[in-house]
Coordinates of C-alpha atoms and ligand atoms in Angstrom, one line a residue:
X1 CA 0.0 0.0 0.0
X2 CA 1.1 3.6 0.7
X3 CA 1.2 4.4 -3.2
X4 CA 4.0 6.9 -3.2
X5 CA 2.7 8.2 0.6
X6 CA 5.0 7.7 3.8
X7 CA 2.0 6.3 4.7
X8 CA -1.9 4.6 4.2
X9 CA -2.9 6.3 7.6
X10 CA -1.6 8.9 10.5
X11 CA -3.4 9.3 13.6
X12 CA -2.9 12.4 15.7
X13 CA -3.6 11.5 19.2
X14 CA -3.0 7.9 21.1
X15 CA -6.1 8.2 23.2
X16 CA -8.4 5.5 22.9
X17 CA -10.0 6.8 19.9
X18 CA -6.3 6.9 18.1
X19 CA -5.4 3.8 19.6
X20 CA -8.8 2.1 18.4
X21 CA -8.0 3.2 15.1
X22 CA -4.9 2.4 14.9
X23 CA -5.5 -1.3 15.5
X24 CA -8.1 -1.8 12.9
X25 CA -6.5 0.1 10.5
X26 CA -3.4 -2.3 10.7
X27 CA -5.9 -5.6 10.6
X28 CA -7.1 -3.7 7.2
X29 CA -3.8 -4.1 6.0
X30 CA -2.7 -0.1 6.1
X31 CA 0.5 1.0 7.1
X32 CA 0.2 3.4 10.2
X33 CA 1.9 5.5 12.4
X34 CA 0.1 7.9 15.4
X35 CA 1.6 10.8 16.7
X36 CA 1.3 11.6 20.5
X37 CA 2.5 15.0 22.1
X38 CA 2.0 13.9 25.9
X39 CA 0.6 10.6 27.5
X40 CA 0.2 7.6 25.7
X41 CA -3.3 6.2 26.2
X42 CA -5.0 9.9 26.6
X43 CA -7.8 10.9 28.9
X44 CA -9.2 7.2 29.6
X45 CA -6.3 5.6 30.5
X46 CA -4.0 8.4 32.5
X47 CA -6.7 11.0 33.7
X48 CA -10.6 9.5 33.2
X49 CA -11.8 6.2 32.7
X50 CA -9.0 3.7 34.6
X51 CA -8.1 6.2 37.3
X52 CA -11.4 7.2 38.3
X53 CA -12.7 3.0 38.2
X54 CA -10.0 2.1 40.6
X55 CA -11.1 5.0 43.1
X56 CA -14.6 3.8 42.8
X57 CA -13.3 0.0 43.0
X58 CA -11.9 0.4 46.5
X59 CA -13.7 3.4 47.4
X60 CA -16.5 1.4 46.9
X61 CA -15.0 -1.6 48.9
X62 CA -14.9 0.2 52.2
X63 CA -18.4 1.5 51.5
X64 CA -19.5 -2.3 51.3
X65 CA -17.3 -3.0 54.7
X66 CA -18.4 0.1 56.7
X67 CA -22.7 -0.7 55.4
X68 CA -22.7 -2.5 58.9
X69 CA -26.7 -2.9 58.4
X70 CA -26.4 -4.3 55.3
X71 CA -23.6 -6.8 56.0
X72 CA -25.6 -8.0 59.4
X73 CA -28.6 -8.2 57.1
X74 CA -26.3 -11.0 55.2
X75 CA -25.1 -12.1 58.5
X76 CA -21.9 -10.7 58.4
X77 CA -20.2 -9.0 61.0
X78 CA -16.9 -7.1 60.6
X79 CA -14.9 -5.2 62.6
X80 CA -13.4 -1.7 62.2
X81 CA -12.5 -1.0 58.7
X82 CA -9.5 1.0 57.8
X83 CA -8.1 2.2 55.0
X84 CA -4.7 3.6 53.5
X85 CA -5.1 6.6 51.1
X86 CA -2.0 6.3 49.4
X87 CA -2.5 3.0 49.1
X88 CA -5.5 3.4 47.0
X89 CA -4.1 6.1 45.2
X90 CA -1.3 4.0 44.4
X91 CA -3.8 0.7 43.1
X92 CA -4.8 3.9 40.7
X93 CA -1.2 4.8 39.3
X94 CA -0.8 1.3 38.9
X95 CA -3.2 0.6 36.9
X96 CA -2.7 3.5 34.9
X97 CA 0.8 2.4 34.4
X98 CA -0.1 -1.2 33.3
X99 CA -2.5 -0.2 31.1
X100 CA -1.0 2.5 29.2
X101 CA 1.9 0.0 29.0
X102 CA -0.4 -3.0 27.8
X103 CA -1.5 -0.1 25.0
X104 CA 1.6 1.0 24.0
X105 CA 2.6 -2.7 23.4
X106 CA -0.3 -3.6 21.4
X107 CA 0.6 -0.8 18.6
X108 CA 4.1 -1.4 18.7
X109 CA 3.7 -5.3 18.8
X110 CA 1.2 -4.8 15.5
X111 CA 3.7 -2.9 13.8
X112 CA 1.9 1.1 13.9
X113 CA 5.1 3.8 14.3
X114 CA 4.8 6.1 17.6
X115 CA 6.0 9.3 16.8
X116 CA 6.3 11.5 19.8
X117 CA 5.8 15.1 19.4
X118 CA 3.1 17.9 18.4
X119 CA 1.3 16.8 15.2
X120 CA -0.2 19.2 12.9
X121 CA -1.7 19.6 9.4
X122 CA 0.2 20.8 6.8
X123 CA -1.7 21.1 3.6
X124 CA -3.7 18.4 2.3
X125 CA -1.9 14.6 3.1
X126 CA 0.5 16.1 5.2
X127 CA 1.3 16.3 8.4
X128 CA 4.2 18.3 10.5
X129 CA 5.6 16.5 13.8
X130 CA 7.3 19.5 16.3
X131 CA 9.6 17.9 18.6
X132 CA 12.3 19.5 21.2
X133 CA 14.7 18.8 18.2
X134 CA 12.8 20.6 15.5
X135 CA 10.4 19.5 12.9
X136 CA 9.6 17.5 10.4
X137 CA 6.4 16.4 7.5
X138 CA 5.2 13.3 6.8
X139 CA 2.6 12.6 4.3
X140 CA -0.3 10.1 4.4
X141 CA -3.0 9.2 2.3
X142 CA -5.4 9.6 5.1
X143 CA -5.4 11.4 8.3
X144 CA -7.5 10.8 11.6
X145 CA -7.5 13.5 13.8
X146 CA -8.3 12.6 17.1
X147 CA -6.8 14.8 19.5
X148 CA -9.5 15.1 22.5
X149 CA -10.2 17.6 25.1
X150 CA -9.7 18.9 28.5
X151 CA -11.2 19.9 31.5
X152 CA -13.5 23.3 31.3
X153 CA -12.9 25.9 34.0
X154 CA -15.7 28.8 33.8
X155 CA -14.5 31.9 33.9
X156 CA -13.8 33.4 38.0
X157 CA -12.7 30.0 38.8
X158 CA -8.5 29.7 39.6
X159 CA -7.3 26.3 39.7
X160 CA -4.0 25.8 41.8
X161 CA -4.1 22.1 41.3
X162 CA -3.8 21.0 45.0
X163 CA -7.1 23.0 46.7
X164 CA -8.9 23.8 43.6
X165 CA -8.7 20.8 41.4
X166 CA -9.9 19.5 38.2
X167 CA -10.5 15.4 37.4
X168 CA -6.6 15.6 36.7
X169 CA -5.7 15.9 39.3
X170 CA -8.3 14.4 41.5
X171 CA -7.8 11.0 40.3
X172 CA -4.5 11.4 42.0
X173 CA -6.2 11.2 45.2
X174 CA -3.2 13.1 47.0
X175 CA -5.4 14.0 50.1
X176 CA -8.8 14.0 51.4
X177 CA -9.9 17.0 52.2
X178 CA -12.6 17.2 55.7
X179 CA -15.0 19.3 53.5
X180 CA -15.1 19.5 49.7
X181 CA -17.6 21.2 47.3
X182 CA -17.9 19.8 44.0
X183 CA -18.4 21.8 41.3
X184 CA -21.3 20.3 38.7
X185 CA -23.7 17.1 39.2
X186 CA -22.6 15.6 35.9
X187 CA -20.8 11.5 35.8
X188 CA -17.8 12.8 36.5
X189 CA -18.6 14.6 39.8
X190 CA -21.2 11.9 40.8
X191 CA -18.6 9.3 40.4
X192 CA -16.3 11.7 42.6
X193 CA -19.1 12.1 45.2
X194 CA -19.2 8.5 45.2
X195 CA -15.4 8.4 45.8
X196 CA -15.1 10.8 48.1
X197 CA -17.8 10.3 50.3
X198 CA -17.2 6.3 50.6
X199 CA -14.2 7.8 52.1
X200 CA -15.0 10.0 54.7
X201 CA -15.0 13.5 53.2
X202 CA -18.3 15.8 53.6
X203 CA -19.4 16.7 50.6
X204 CA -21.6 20.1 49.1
X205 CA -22.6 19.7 45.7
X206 CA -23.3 22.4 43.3
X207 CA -25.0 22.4 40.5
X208 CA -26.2 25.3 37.9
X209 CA -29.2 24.0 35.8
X210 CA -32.5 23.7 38.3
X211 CA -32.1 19.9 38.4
X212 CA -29.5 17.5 39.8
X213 CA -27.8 14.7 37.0
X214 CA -29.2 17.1 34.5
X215 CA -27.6 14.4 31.6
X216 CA -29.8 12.1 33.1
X217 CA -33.4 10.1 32.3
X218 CA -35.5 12.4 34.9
X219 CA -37.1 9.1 36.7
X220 CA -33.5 7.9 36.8
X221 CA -32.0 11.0 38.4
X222 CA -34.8 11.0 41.0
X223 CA -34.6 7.3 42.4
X224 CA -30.3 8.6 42.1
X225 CA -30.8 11.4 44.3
X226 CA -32.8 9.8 46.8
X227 CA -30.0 6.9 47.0
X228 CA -26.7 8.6 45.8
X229 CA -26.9 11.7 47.3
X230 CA -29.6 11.9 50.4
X231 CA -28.9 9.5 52.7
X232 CA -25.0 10.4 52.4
X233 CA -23.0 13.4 53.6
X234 CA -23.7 15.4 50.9
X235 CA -25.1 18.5 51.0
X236 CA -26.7 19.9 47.4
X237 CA -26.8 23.8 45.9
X238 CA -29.4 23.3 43.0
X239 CA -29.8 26.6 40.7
X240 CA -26.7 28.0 41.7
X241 CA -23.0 28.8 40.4
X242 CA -19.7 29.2 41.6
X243 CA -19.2 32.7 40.6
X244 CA -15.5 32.9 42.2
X245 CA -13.2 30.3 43.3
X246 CA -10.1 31.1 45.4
X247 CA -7.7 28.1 46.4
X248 CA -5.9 28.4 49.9
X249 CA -6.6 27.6 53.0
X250 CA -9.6 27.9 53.2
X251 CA -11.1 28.0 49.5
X252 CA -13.1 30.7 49.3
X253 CA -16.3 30.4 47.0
X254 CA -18.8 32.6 46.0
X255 CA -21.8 31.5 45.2
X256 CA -24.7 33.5 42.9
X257 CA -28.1 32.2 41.8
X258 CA -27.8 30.9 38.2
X259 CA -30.8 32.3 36.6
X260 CA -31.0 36.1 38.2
X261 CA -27.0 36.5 38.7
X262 CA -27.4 37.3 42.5
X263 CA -24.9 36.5 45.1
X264 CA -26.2 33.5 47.3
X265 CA -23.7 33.3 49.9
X266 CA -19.9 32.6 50.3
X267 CA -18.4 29.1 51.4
X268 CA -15.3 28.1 52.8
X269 CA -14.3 25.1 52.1
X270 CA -10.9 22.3 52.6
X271 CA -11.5 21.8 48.4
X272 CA -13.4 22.1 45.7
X273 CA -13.3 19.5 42.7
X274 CA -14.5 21.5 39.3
X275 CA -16.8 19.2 37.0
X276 CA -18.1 21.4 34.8
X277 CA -17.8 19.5 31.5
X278 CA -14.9 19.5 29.1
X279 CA -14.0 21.1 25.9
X280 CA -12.8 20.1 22.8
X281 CA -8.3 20.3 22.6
X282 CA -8.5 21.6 18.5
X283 CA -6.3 24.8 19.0
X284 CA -3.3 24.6 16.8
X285 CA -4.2 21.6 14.6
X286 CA -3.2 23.1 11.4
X287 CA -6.9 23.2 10.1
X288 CA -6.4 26.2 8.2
X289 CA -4.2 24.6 6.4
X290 CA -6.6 22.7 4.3
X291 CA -9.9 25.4 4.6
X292 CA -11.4 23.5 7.4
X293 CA -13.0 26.2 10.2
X294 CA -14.3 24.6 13.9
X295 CA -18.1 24.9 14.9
X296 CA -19.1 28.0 17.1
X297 CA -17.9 25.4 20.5
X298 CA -14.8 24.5 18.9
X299 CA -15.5 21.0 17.7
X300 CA -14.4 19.6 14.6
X301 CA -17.2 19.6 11.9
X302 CA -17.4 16.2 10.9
X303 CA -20.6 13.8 9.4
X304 CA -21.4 10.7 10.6
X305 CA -18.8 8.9 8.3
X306 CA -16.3 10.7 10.2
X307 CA -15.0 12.7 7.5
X308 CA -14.0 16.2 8.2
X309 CA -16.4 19.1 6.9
X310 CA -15.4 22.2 5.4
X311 CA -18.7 24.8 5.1
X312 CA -20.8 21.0 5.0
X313 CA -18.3 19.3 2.3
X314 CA -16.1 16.7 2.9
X315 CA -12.8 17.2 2.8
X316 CA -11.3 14.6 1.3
X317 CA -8.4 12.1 3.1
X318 CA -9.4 14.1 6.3
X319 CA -10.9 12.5 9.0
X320 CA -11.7 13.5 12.9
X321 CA -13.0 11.1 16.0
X322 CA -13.4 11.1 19.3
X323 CA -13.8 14.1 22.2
X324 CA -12.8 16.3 19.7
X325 CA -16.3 16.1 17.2
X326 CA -18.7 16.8 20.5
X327 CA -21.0 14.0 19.2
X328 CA -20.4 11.2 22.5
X329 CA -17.4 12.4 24.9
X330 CA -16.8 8.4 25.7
X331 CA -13.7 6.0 25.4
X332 CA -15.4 3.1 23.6
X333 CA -17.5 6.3 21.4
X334 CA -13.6 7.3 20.6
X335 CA -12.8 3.6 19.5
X336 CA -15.7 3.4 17.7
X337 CA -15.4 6.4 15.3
X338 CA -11.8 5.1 15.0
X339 CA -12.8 2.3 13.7
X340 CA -15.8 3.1 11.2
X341 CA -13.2 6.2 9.8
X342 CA -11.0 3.3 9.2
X343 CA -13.9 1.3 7.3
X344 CA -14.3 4.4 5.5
X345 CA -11.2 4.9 4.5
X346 CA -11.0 1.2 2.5
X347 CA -14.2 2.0 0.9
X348 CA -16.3 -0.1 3.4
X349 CA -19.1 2.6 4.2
X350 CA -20.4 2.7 7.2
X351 CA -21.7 5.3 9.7
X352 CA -21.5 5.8 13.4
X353 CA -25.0 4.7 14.8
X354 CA -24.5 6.4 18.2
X355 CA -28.3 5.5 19.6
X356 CA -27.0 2.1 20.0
X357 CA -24.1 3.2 22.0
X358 CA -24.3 2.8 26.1
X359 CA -23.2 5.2 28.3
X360 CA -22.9 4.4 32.1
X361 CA -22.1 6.2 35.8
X362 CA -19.6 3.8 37.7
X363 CA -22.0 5.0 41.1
X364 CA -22.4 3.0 44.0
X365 CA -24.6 1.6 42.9
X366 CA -24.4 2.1 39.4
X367 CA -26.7 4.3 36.9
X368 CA -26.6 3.7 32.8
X369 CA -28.5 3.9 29.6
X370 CA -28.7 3.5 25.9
X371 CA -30.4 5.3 22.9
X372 CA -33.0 8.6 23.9
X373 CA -34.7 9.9 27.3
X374 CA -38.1 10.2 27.3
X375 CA -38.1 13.4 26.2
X376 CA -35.9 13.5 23.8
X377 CA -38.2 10.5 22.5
X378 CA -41.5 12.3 22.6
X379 CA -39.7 14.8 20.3
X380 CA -38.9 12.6 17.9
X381 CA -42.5 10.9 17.9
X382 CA -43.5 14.5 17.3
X383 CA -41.4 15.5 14.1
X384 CA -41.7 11.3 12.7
X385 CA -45.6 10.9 13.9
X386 CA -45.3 8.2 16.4
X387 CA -46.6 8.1 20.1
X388 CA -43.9 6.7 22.7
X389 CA -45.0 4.4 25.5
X390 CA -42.7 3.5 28.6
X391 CA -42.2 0.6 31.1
X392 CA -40.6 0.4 34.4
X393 CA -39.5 -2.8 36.2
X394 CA -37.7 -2.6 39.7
X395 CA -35.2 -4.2 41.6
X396 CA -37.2 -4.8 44.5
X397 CA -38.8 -7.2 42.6
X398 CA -35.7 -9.2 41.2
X399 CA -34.4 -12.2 43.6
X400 CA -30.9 -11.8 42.7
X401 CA -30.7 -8.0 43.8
X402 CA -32.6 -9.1 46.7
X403 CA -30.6 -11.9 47.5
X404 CA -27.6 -9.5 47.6
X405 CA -30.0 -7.3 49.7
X406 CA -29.3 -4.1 47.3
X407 CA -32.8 -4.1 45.7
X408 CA -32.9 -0.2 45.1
X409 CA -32.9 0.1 41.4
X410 CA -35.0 0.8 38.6
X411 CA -35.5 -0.2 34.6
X412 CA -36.9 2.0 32.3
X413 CA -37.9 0.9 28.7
X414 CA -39.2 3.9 26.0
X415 CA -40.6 2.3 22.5
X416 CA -42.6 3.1 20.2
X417 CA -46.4 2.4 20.9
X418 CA -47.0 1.4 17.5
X419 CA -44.5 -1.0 16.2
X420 CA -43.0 -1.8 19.6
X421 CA -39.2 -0.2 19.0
X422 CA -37.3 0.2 21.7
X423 CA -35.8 3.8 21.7
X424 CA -34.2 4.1 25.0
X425 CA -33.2 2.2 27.6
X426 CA -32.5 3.9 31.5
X427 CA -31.2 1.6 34.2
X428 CA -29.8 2.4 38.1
X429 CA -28.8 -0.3 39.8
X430 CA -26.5 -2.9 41.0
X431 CA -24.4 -3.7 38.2
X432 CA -26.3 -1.4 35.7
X433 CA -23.5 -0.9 33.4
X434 CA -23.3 -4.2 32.2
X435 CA -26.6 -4.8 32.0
X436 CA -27.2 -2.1 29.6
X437 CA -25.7 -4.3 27.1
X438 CA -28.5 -6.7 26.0
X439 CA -30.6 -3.3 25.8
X440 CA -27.9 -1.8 23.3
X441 CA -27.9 -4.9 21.1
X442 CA -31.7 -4.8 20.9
X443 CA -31.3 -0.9 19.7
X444 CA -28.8 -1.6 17.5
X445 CA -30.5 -4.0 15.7
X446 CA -33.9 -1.9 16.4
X447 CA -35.8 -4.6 17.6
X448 CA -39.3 -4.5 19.7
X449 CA -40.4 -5.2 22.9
X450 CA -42.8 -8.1 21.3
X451 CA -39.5 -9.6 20.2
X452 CA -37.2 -9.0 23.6
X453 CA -40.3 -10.4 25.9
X454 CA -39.8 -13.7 24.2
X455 CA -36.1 -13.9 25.1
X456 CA -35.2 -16.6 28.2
X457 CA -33.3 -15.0 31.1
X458 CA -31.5 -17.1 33.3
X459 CA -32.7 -17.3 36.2
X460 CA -31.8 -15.7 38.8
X461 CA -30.1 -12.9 37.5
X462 CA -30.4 -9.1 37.4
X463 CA -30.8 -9.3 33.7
X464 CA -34.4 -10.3 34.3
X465 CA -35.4 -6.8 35.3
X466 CA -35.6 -5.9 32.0
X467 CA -36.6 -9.2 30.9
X468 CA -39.5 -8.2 33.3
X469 CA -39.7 -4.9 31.8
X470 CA -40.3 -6.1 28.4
X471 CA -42.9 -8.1 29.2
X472 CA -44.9 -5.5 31.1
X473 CA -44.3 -3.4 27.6
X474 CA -46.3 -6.3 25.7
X475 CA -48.9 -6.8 28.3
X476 CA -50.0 -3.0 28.9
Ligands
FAD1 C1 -12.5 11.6 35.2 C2 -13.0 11.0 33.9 C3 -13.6 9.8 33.9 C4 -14.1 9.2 32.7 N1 -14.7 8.0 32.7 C5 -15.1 7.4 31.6 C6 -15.7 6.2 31.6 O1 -15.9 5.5 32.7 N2 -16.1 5.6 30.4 C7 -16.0 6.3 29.3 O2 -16.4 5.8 28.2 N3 -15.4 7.5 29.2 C8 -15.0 8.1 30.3 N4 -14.3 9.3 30.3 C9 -14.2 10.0 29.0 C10 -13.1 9.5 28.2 O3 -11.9 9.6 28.9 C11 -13.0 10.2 26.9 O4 -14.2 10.2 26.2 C12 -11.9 9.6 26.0 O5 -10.6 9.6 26.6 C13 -11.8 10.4 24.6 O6 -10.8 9.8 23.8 P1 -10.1 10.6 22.7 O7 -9.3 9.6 22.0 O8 -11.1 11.4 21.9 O9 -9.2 11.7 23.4 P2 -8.1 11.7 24.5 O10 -8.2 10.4 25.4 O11 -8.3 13.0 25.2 O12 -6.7 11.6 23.8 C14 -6.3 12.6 22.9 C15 -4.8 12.5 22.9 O13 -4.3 13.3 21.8 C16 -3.1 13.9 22.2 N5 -3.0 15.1 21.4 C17 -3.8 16.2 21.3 N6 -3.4 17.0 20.3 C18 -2.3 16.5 19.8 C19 -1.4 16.9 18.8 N7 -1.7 18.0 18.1 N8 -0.4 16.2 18.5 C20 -0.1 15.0 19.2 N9 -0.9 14.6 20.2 C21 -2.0 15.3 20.5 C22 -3.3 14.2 23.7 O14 -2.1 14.4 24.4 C23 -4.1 13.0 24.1 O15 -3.2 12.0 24.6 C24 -13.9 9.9 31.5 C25 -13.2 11.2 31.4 C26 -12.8 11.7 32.6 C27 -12.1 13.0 32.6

């Protein structure tokens, strides 16, 4: 291959979207190389996904081992649990480290070249690598773009990095502050709510819109609150922003009311962990260089082929995934655009079909979902001419959950009344995010709730609350 080209492909960014890429681009037989300027392994592995699901593993361990009325509910008495902070930070950087190794390995093992430095467009086909040691182009018949984002800090917010933190540095775990507000209600600070509380720390939560888990399914984000949030230590700020942040010692934050702009009140605090959403790392790409502007939030324009868009038209042997495109800030999202670019790219079609794709909060216990909310249903109904129906299915009714005594959870199921298509699936519960599985396959394949009532579930298993769920759909 390469036809004259250094190379078939060049990826800019080893995150997991690059790094998905990269691995079926080499089983298509193209010869590839992926530029990284800082960690290999991105945002998943060194700052987001790994981190942050090794907190919530132990975290979550000495929540289990503390729950002294659930364990003598089992029959189970323990004694006084303790735990080592460092040591838990440490199960994190270990991870991290194994991981990103594992990753590393798997391109270099498959033959893709690393190629450490800043990578850039240079014209169409080409790319320019900066390093310490000065720079040099490459050329490719195809280039992915997949350089991620970053943590957003609203404006009046200073971040020191040790009292006034972003997710980078709180997956570090390098002390546990007495008192910490969290800055926005989204996964991220829910899972760090979950962390940090399991551990000890009080906890205010603030949160701008005028609804807690404002991502969220609303009859999920209810039944969360009254489990996630109200019987811990947290205390919640609905409606309201963090106008000014100060670090030190105390952190000083004022508050105002979101909607009229009025000061609320002023908190001192041990630390405050900002979660307000991430934005897209596309400054000094090289875009220009081949015409291509980014949308008014600073995404790259791309269609659901992935191909890059210049005012709407493709631009041709330019294509962008991942955190970067604003259409699903997730890993396996990431790894999936890689991978349809790549079918692209050999002339295998294929678009992204990101209703089917899952999406999950690694919560004590845990919340996910698949396809649309009900709203976001009724809408569609609305401009296609279909009415939605919904079923619900609980925990409290499922032996294994109540064999494990954790029978809080809830199943939602959103189809279409008229030919039975299930549009969105909402789960929170024990072990929600793989559950969500069986409900993505069924969306991915658009199936009906006529069909999915029919399946057998083994018995018992959590899986039969939506087994239940479906077969309410057909029976109402
Ligand atoms: C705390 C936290 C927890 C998360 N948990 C989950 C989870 O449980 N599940 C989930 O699915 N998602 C989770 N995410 C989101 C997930 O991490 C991202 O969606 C994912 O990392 C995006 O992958 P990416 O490849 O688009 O970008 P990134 O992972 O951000 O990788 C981009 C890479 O490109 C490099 N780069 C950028 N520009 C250049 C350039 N010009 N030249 C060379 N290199 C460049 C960067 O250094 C970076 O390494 C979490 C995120 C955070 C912050």
């Amino acid at each position: 291959m390469s036809h004259g080209f250094d190379y078939d492909l060049v990826i800019i960014g080893a995150g997991v979207g690059g790094h998905g890429a990269a691995l079926h681009a080499v089983s298509c037989g193209l010869k590839t190389a992926i530029i990284e300027a800082a960690d290999m392994g991105g945002t998943c592995v060194n700052r987001g996904c790994i981190p942050s699901k090794a907190l919530l593993a132990a975290s979550g361990r000495v929540r289990e081992l503390r729950n002294a009325h659930h364990l003598k509910s089992l029959g189970i008495q323990v004694g006084n649990v303790e735990f080592d902070r460092q040591a838990i930070a440490n199960h994190a950087g270990n991870l991290v480290a194994k991981i990103q190794g594992d990753l590393t390995n798997s391109l270099k093992r498959l033959g893709v070249d690393i190629i450490r430095g800043w990578g850039k467009v240079a014209g169409a086909q080409k790319v320019t690598i900066t390093t310490d040691n000065g720079e040099k182009t490459i050329t490719a018949k195809d280039i992915i773009l997949s350089p991620g984002s970053v943590p957003f800090v609203p404006p009046g917010i200073e971040v020191d990095g040790k009292t006034v933190f972003t997710s980078d540095q709180g997956v570090k775990l390098e002390s546990l502050p007495n008192w910490v507000a969290i800055i926005g209600s989204g996964y991220i600070g829910l899972e760090f709510s979950d962390i940090y509380s399991a551990l000890g720390c009080e906890i205010t939560l603030i949160e701008a819109l005028d609804q807690l888990m404002p991502g969220f399914d609303r009859d999920i984000a209810k039944l969360a609150e009254r489990v996630l949030i109200t019987p811990r230590d947290i205390e919640t700020k609905v409606g309201i922003y963090a106008k000014k942040i100060i670090p030190g010692s105390p952190v000083v934050i004022e508050l105002a009311n979101f909607q009229t702009k009025e000061d609320v009140e002023v908190l001192e605090v041990d630390a405050c962990l900002v979660a307000t959403g991430r934005i897209p790392a596309t400054q000094n790409l090289g875009l220009d260089s081949v015409g291509v502007e980014l949308d008014r939030r600073n995404f790259i324009p791309v269609n659901d082929n992935m191909a890059v868009l210049s005012g709407g038209e493709v631009v041709p042997h330019l294509w962008a995934i991942g955190d970067a495109t604003g259409k699903m800030p997730l890993a396996h999202a990431a790894s999936a655009q890689g991978i349809v670019a790549v079918d692209n790219i050999i002339g295998r079609e294929r678009q992204v079909d990101y209703r089917s794709i899952p999406a999950a909060a690694f919560t004590h216990p845990e919340v996910s979902y698949v396809g649309l909310t009900e709203t976001a249903a009724k809408e569609l109904g609305l401009t296609e001419g279909f009415e939605i129906a919904t079923t619900k299915s609980y925990f409290k009714g499922n032996s294994k959950a109540l064999a494990e005594n954790e029978s809080d959870g809830i199943a939602k199921v959103i189809y279409r009344k008229d030919t039975g298509e299930v549009l969105g699936v909402h789960i929170f519960g024990l072990h929600a995010s793989d559950l969500i599985h069986e409900a993505a396959a069924a969306i991915a394949n658009r199936q009906a709730v006529h069909h999915l009532a029919n399946l057998v579930h083994a018995h018992p298993t959590l899986s039969e609350v939506l087994d239940e769920a479906y077969k309410r759909a057909i029976a109402s």
